[in-house]
């Protein structure tokens, strides 16, 4: 079968398309014929050897997927050949078939196509965990989302709106902000042309911003924190800008606010039942059209490099998806 292969830590151009043996389901595993793979910013870090997970070479990138069950190993109950499923795999999904533990799979409703389903798990899973389980976002609160047109960003905009928050989308271009508005943002800040701190202070008024969702980091983190409300929650989601910010703790003291870490992948392993409950809500909302699962573009498996370059160059709004 065909697979996108990372044979050494390197750049996107070092990825290869190769032939590898078909997988066989071990006990407790299912072999899925992959239909579509969702790519994420962190795939660019994994192939460069700069992420928390450092898989042995050769491996395939691609951490989330949708497809059809082909076969099941011993001890697997609840999945039969031909069923449509989606799931989270950390890495390894950018190939035609994948053997994966059955308890990592979620069944797909008929209304959801493979491409949209492939991109739902990580972005909406992370943003829902962040807003619901970490921030305890309440209806009527204000929520500022940085990198609001990206994968986790647009998911946070849509979920924040669905949870009844007033959503302020922050991004680097007017096109990206118009996109975020179409997906439910109430107000916008272009942080490439306006001062983020002043703009958020104005939009937050005297009260300030209740919840700040930050997958970007760099200089934006402190600028955003300065606008936070008394007892606000600042969610540390990622560092797409490259620099890991250091926040002055006097601001945390003066606002009596919380800086809360968000490590969704680890939480899914520590709290599998809560993760499943969140995913089942997300899948239902997506099937009902309440969450868009917006796809920026679909690329053939052989063009995984082009897709990852679009992500690295900040060109993708929503998800980049591979069709296997
Ligand atoms: N904590 C968790 O559990 C978790 C889970 C998933 C992802 N993440 C992290 O969340 C971050 C975003 O992931 P994603 O998949 O949503 O990425 P994405 O779709 O590529 O979006 C990232 C956004 O960050 C902004 N950005 C600012 N500087 C950038 C730069 N130098 N390069 C690329 N983007 C830049 C871009 O928006 P503007 O152009 O508008 O600035 C872009 O839309 C990553 O750091 C990822 O590792 C964390």
Short mmCIF file of C-alpha atoms and ligand atoms in Angstrom, two decimals:
data_model
loop_
_atom_site.label_atom_id
_atom_site.label_comp_id
_atom_site.label_asym_id
_atom_site.label_seq_id
_atom_site.Cartn_x
_atom_site.Cartn_y
_atom_site.Cartn_z
CA UNK A 1 0.00 0.00 0.00
CA UNK A 2 1.02 3.62 -0.51
CA UNK A 3 2.20 5.68 2.47
CA UNK A 4 3.60 9.16 3.05
CA UNK A 5 6.90 8.44 4.80
CA UNK A 6 9.14 10.50 7.04
CA UNK A 7 12.48 8.66 7.04
CA UNK A 8 14.52 11.17 9.09
CA UNK A 9 13.96 14.40 11.02
CA UNK A 10 13.86 17.08 8.38
CA UNK A 11 11.75 19.47 6.37
CA UNK A 12 8.57 19.00 4.39
CA UNK A 13 10.60 18.38 1.19
CA UNK A 14 12.20 15.33 2.83
CA UNK A 15 8.86 13.45 2.92
CA UNK A 16 8.57 10.53 0.48
CA UNK A 17 5.75 8.45 -0.96
CA UNK A 18 6.63 4.78 -0.59
CA UNK A 19 5.20 1.26 -0.63
CA UNK A 20 4.87 -0.48 2.72
CA UNK A 21 3.31 -3.85 3.66
CA UNK A 22 -0.40 -3.89 4.52
CA UNK A 23 -0.97 -3.87 8.32
CA UNK A 24 -2.53 -6.81 10.16
CA UNK A 25 -4.83 -6.21 13.13
CA UNK A 26 -3.23 -7.33 16.44
CA UNK A 27 -5.51 -8.33 19.34
CA UNK A 28 -7.75 -5.36 20.21
CA UNK A 29 -6.98 -3.60 16.93
CA UNK A 30 -8.94 -2.80 13.80
CA UNK A 31 -7.56 -2.25 10.29
CA UNK A 32 -9.12 0.85 8.74
CA UNK A 33 -9.07 1.53 5.00
CA UNK A 34 -8.27 5.25 5.21
CA UNK A 35 -10.46 7.53 3.09
CA UNK A 36 -9.28 10.93 4.32
CA UNK A 37 -6.63 12.32 6.68
CA UNK A 38 -6.80 15.63 8.56
CA UNK A 39 -3.48 17.50 8.72
CA UNK A 40 -2.51 19.83 11.56
CA UNK A 41 0.14 22.44 12.25
CA UNK A 42 1.88 20.02 14.63
CA UNK A 43 2.53 17.58 11.73
CA UNK A 44 5.12 20.12 10.55
CA UNK A 45 6.78 19.86 13.99
CA UNK A 46 6.64 16.04 14.26
CA UNK A 47 8.44 15.51 10.93
CA UNK A 48 11.12 18.01 12.02
CA UNK A 49 11.65 16.15 15.33
CA UNK A 50 10.46 19.21 17.28
CA UNK A 51 7.27 17.88 18.90
CA UNK A 52 6.43 16.13 22.20
CA UNK A 53 5.99 12.84 20.30
CA UNK A 54 9.11 11.56 18.49
CA UNK A 55 8.06 8.45 16.50
CA UNK A 56 10.67 5.91 15.29
CA UNK A 57 11.58 6.23 11.58
CA UNK A 58 10.12 5.59 9.11
CA UNK A 59 6.67 6.81 10.09
CA UNK A 60 3.76 8.55 8.40
CA UNK A 61 2.48 11.92 9.59
CA UNK A 62 -1.29 12.46 9.88
CA UNK A 63 -2.90 12.28 13.32
CA UNK A 64 -6.62 12.03 12.48
CA UNK A 65 -8.55 10.15 9.85
CA UNK A 66 -11.85 8.79 8.60
CA UNK A 67 -12.42 5.56 6.70
CA UNK A 68 -13.99 2.12 6.65
CA UNK A 69 -13.30 -0.86 8.93
CA UNK A 70 -11.68 -3.64 6.89
CA UNK A 71 -10.91 -6.27 9.52
CA UNK A 72 -10.75 -6.67 13.29
CA UNK A 73 -8.27 -8.53 15.53
CA UNK A 74 -9.20 -10.94 18.29
CA UNK A 75 -11.09 -9.51 21.24
CA UNK A 76 -12.62 -6.63 19.27
CA UNK A 77 -16.33 -6.22 19.81
CA UNK A 78 -18.58 -3.49 18.46
CA UNK A 79 -16.90 -2.95 15.08
CA UNK A 80 -17.58 -4.94 11.92
CA UNK A 81 -16.16 -4.79 8.39
CA UNK A 82 -17.72 -2.05 6.27
CA UNK A 83 -18.51 0.35 9.14
CA UNK A 84 -17.64 4.03 8.67
CA UNK A 85 -15.37 5.38 11.42
CA UNK A 86 -13.13 8.29 12.38
CA UNK A 87 -10.35 8.57 14.93
CA UNK A 88 -7.23 10.09 16.46
CA UNK A 89 -3.89 8.35 15.99
CA UNK A 90 -1.18 10.86 17.15
CA UNK A 91 0.66 10.13 13.85
CA UNK A 92 0.72 7.44 11.16
CA UNK A 93 -2.57 7.99 9.30
CA UNK A 94 -1.26 9.37 5.98
CA UNK A 95 -1.35 5.97 4.29
CA UNK A 96 -3.93 3.73 2.67
CA UNK A 97 -4.49 1.43 5.68
CA UNK A 98 -3.91 1.79 9.40
CA UNK A 99 -4.04 -0.73 12.25
CA UNK A 100 -5.27 1.04 15.38
CA UNK A 101 -6.70 0.13 18.80
CA UNK A 102 -10.47 -0.24 18.45
CA UNK A 103 -11.09 2.01 21.47
CA UNK A 104 -9.59 4.93 19.51
CA UNK A 105 -12.41 4.76 16.95
CA UNK A 106 -15.68 6.65 16.78
CA UNK A 107 -18.58 5.59 14.53
CA UNK A 108 -19.64 8.07 11.86
CA UNK A 109 -23.24 9.13 11.27
CA UNK A 110 -24.38 8.90 7.61
CA UNK A 111 -24.68 12.70 7.34
CA UNK A 112 -20.92 13.21 7.74
CA UNK A 113 -18.68 12.75 4.72
CA UNK A 114 -15.19 11.30 5.20
CA UNK A 115 -13.32 14.53 4.40
CA UNK A 116 -15.16 16.62 6.98
CA UNK A 117 -15.05 13.85 9.57
CA UNK A 118 -11.28 13.43 9.13
CA UNK A 119 -10.70 16.98 10.33
CA UNK A 120 -13.05 17.08 13.32
CA UNK A 121 -11.29 15.15 16.04
CA UNK A 122 -8.21 17.21 16.95
CA UNK A 123 -9.33 20.77 16.28
CA UNK A 124 -12.86 20.59 17.71
CA UNK A 125 -11.76 18.07 20.35
CA UNK A 126 -9.01 20.42 21.57
CA UNK A 127 -11.13 23.55 21.47
CA UNK A 128 -14.11 21.94 23.22
CA UNK A 129 -11.86 20.49 25.94
CA UNK A 130 -10.25 23.94 26.32
CA UNK A 131 -13.49 25.94 26.48
CA UNK A 132 -15.65 23.46 28.39
CA UNK A 133 -13.35 21.39 30.63
CA UNK A 134 -10.50 23.87 31.21
CA UNK A 135 -12.13 27.31 31.02
CA UNK A 136 -15.68 26.47 32.10
CA UNK A 137 -16.91 29.03 29.53
CA UNK A 138 -20.37 30.33 30.46
CA UNK A 139 -23.12 31.86 28.27
CA UNK A 140 -22.75 35.62 28.03
CA UNK A 141 -18.98 35.63 28.71
CA UNK A 142 -16.56 37.21 26.26
CA UNK A 143 -14.07 34.95 24.48
CA UNK A 144 -11.07 36.21 22.45
CA UNK A 145 -9.63 33.66 20.00
CA UNK A 146 -6.15 34.26 18.56
CA UNK A 147 -5.29 32.65 15.19
CA UNK A 148 -9.06 32.54 14.75
CA UNK A 149 -9.12 31.29 11.14
CA UNK A 150 -6.74 28.35 11.70
CA UNK A 151 -7.73 24.77 12.55
CA UNK A 152 -8.18 24.98 16.33
CA UNK A 153 -9.00 28.72 16.06
CA UNK A 154 -12.08 28.43 13.86
CA UNK A 155 -13.24 25.46 15.94
CA UNK A 156 -12.98 27.68 19.06
CA UNK A 157 -14.95 30.44 17.31
CA UNK A 158 -17.77 28.06 16.33
CA UNK A 159 -17.86 26.27 19.69
CA UNK A 160 -17.67 29.54 21.64
CA UNK A 161 -20.66 30.83 19.71
CA UNK A 162 -22.55 27.56 20.25
CA UNK A 163 -21.82 27.79 24.00
CA UNK A 164 -23.35 31.26 24.12
CA UNK A 165 -20.20 33.39 24.40
CA UNK A 166 -19.54 36.73 22.71
CA UNK A 167 -16.68 35.78 20.39
CA UNK A 168 -13.89 38.16 19.37
CA UNK A 169 -11.83 36.71 16.51
CA UNK A 170 -8.22 37.88 16.21
CA UNK A 171 -6.17 37.13 13.08
CA UNK A 172 -3.58 38.57 10.71
CA UNK A 173 -5.69 39.57 7.69
CA UNK A 174 -9.10 40.96 6.83
CA UNK A 175 -9.85 37.88 4.70
CA UNK A 176 -9.24 35.63 7.69
CA UNK A 177 -11.43 37.81 9.88
CA UNK A 178 -14.27 37.84 7.34
CA UNK A 179 -14.02 34.03 7.35
CA UNK A 180 -14.20 33.98 11.17
CA UNK A 181 -17.25 36.28 11.07
CA UNK A 182 -19.01 33.93 8.67
CA UNK A 183 -18.36 31.19 11.24
CA UNK A 184 -19.92 33.06 14.15
CA UNK A 185 -17.51 35.73 15.44
CA UNK A 186 -19.27 38.82 16.84
CA UNK A 187 -16.28 41.16 16.63
CA UNK A 188 -12.81 41.07 15.07
CA UNK A 189 -9.27 42.37 15.58
CA UNK A 190 -6.63 42.41 12.84
CA UNK A 191 -3.45 42.02 14.92
CA UNK A 192 -1.22 42.65 11.91
CA UNK A 193 -2.55 46.18 11.45
CA UNK A 194 -3.93 47.10 14.93
CA UNK A 195 -2.43 46.94 18.41
CA UNK A 196 -3.91 43.77 19.93
CA UNK A 197 -3.73 45.00 23.52
CA UNK A 198 -5.55 48.27 22.82
CA UNK A 199 -8.14 46.67 20.54
CA UNK A 200 -9.01 43.98 23.10
CA UNK A 201 -9.11 46.53 25.93
CA UNK A 202 -11.61 48.55 23.92
CA UNK A 203 -13.75 45.53 23.01
CA UNK A 204 -13.63 44.14 26.56
CA UNK A 205 -14.58 47.48 28.12
CA UNK A 206 -14.15 48.02 31.85
CA UNK A 207 -14.92 44.36 32.61
CA UNK A 208 -12.21 42.93 30.32
CA UNK A 209 -12.16 39.66 28.36
CA UNK A 210 -13.34 36.61 30.33
CA UNK A 211 -11.55 33.89 28.37
CA UNK A 212 -8.54 34.14 26.03
CA UNK A 213 -7.81 31.19 23.73
CA UNK A 214 -4.18 31.32 22.52
CA UNK A 215 -2.82 28.80 19.97
CA UNK A 216 -0.32 31.36 18.57
CA UNK A 217 1.94 32.57 21.40
CA UNK A 218 4.85 34.89 20.54
CA UNK A 219 4.28 38.55 21.34
CA UNK A 220 0.47 38.20 21.16
CA UNK A 221 0.18 36.26 24.42
CA UNK A 222 1.17 39.06 26.78
CA UNK A 223 -0.67 41.68 24.71
CA UNK A 224 -3.85 39.62 25.05
CA UNK A 225 -3.33 38.82 28.75
CA UNK A 226 -3.24 42.55 29.51
CA UNK A 227 -6.91 42.79 28.46
CA UNK A 228 -8.15 39.92 30.64
CA UNK A 229 -11.04 40.35 33.11
CA UNK A 230 -10.88 39.95 36.90
CA UNK A 231 -10.77 36.17 37.44
CA UNK A 232 -10.48 35.61 33.68
CA UNK A 233 -8.98 32.42 32.21
CA UNK A 234 -6.05 32.45 29.76
CA UNK A 235 -5.83 29.19 27.78
CA UNK A 236 -2.34 28.13 26.65
CA UNK A 237 -3.04 26.04 23.53
CA UNK A 238 0.01 26.32 21.28
CA UNK A 239 2.85 28.35 19.86
CA UNK A 240 2.27 28.56 16.09
CA UNK A 241 4.29 31.81 16.00
CA UNK A 242 7.36 29.83 17.08
CA UNK A 243 8.33 31.73 20.22
CA UNK A 244 7.17 30.37 23.59
CA UNK A 245 6.13 33.48 25.53
CA UNK A 246 7.03 34.24 29.14
CA UNK A 247 4.17 35.95 30.97
CA UNK A 248 4.78 38.52 33.73
CA UNK A 249 3.20 37.05 36.88
CA UNK A 250 2.33 40.49 38.27
CA UNK A 251 -0.45 40.59 35.64
CA UNK A 252 -1.80 37.24 36.89
CA UNK A 253 -1.78 38.58 40.45
CA UNK A 254 -3.37 41.94 39.60
CA UNK A 255 -6.24 40.35 37.65
CA UNK A 256 -6.63 37.38 39.99
CA UNK A 257 -6.75 35.42 36.73
CA UNK A 258 -5.81 31.83 35.84
CA UNK A 259 -3.34 30.70 33.19
CA UNK A 260 -4.57 27.23 32.25
CA UNK A 261 -2.65 24.71 30.14
CA UNK A 262 -4.45 22.70 27.47
CA UNK A 263 -2.89 19.35 26.49
CA UNK A 264 -5.77 17.61 24.75
CA UNK A 265 -3.86 14.50 23.56
CA UNK A 266 -2.75 13.62 27.07
CA UNK A 267 -6.23 14.30 28.48
CA UNK A 268 -7.81 11.88 25.95
CA UNK A 269 -5.59 9.13 27.39
CA UNK A 270 -6.12 10.10 31.06
CA UNK A 271 -9.89 10.64 30.74
CA UNK A 272 -11.05 8.45 27.82
CA UNK A 273 -14.70 8.48 28.88
CA UNK A 274 -14.90 12.28 29.09
CA UNK A 275 -13.11 12.51 25.73
CA UNK A 276 -15.67 10.13 24.18
CA UNK A 277 -18.53 12.18 25.63
CA UNK A 278 -17.09 15.39 24.15
CA UNK A 279 -16.52 13.73 20.75
CA UNK A 280 -20.03 12.38 20.62
CA UNK A 281 -21.40 15.91 21.14
CA UNK A 282 -19.06 17.27 18.45
CA UNK A 283 -19.99 14.57 15.92
CA UNK A 284 -23.72 15.15 16.54
CA UNK A 285 -23.35 18.93 16.17
CA UNK A 286 -21.36 18.47 12.96
CA UNK A 287 -23.97 16.05 11.58
CA UNK A 288 -26.69 18.61 12.44
CA UNK A 289 -24.76 21.38 10.65
CA UNK A 290 -24.10 23.33 13.89
CA UNK A 291 -20.32 22.93 13.40
CA UNK A 292 -18.92 23.43 9.91
CA UNK A 293 -15.77 21.26 9.85
CA UNK A 294 -14.69 23.73 7.16
CA UNK A 295 -12.23 22.33 4.62
CA UNK A 296 -9.77 24.74 3.04
CA UNK A 297 -8.64 22.23 0.39
CA UNK A 298 -8.43 18.50 -0.32
CA UNK A 299 -5.08 17.19 -1.59
CA UNK A 300 -4.15 13.75 -2.94
CA UNK A 301 -1.98 11.63 -0.63
CA UNK A 302 1.01 12.21 -2.93
CA UNK A 303 0.72 15.97 -2.35
CA UNK A 304 0.97 15.86 1.44
CA UNK A 305 4.04 18.11 1.19
CA UNK A 306 2.11 20.82 -0.66
CA UNK A 307 -0.63 20.68 2.00
CA UNK A 308 1.88 20.98 4.86
CA UNK A 309 3.59 23.89 3.10
CA UNK A 310 0.23 25.69 2.87
CA UNK A 311 -0.22 25.18 6.64
CA UNK A 312 3.30 26.38 7.46
CA UNK A 313 2.80 29.48 5.27
CA UNK A 314 -0.43 30.43 7.17
CA UNK A 315 -2.48 30.02 3.99
CA UNK A 316 -4.99 27.48 5.35
CA UNK A 317 -8.35 28.57 6.77
CA UNK A 318 -9.99 25.66 8.58
CA UNK A 319 -8.56 22.27 7.59
CA UNK A 320 -6.17 20.85 5.00
CA UNK A 321 -7.29 17.28 4.24
CA UNK A 322 -5.62 14.45 2.28
CA UNK A 323 -7.68 11.99 0.27
CA UNK A 324 -6.11 8.53 0.49
N1 LIG B 1 -2.72 22.03 23.18
C1 LIG B 1 -3.23 21.10 22.43
O1 LIG B 1 -3.73 20.08 22.90
C2 LIG B 1 -3.19 21.35 20.94
C3 LIG B 1 -3.94 20.56 20.06
C4 LIG B 1 -3.91 20.87 18.69
C5 LIG B 1 -3.10 21.91 18.24
N2 LIG B 1 -2.35 22.61 19.14
C6 LIG B 1 -1.48 23.72 18.71
O2 LIG B 1 -2.28 24.81 18.27
C7 LIG B 1 -1.55 25.57 17.33
C8 LIG B 1 -2.41 25.78 16.09
O3 LIG B 1 -2.63 24.53 15.44
P1 LIG B 1 -3.53 24.44 14.13
O4 LIG B 1 -3.42 23.04 13.63
O5 LIG B 1 -4.85 25.02 14.38
O6 LIG B 1 -2.69 25.39 13.15
P2 LIG B 1 -3.12 26.26 11.89
O7 LIG B 1 -4.40 25.75 11.30
O8 LIG B 1 -1.92 26.30 11.03
O9 LIG B 1 -3.42 27.69 12.53
C9 LIG B 1 -2.42 28.38 13.21
C10 LIG B 1 -2.71 29.87 13.15
O10 LIG B 1 -1.65 30.51 13.85
C11 LIG B 1 -1.38 31.76 13.27
N3 LIG B 1 0.08 31.96 13.14
C12 LIG B 1 0.77 33.00 13.66
N4 LIG B 1 2.06 32.90 13.39
C13 LIG B 1 2.22 31.79 12.65
C14 LIG B 1 3.34 31.17 12.05
N5 LIG B 1 4.58 31.69 12.16
N6 LIG B 1 3.16 30.02 11.36
C15 LIG B 1 1.93 29.48 11.25
N7 LIG B 1 0.80 30.02 11.82
C16 LIG B 1 0.96 31.18 12.51
C17 LIG B 1 -2.06 31.77 11.90
O11 LIG B 1 -3.07 32.76 11.95
P3 LIG B 1 -2.78 34.30 11.62
O12 LIG B 1 -2.12 34.35 10.27
O13 LIG B 1 -4.14 34.88 11.63
O14 LIG B 1 -1.88 34.79 12.73
C18 LIG B 1 -2.70 30.40 11.74
O15 LIG B 1 -4.02 30.50 11.23
C19 LIG B 1 -0.25 24.81 17.06
O16 LIG B 1 0.78 25.37 17.82
C20 LIG B 1 -0.57 23.41 17.53
O17 LIG B 1 0.58 22.69 17.92
C21 LIG B 1 -2.39 22.35 20.46
#
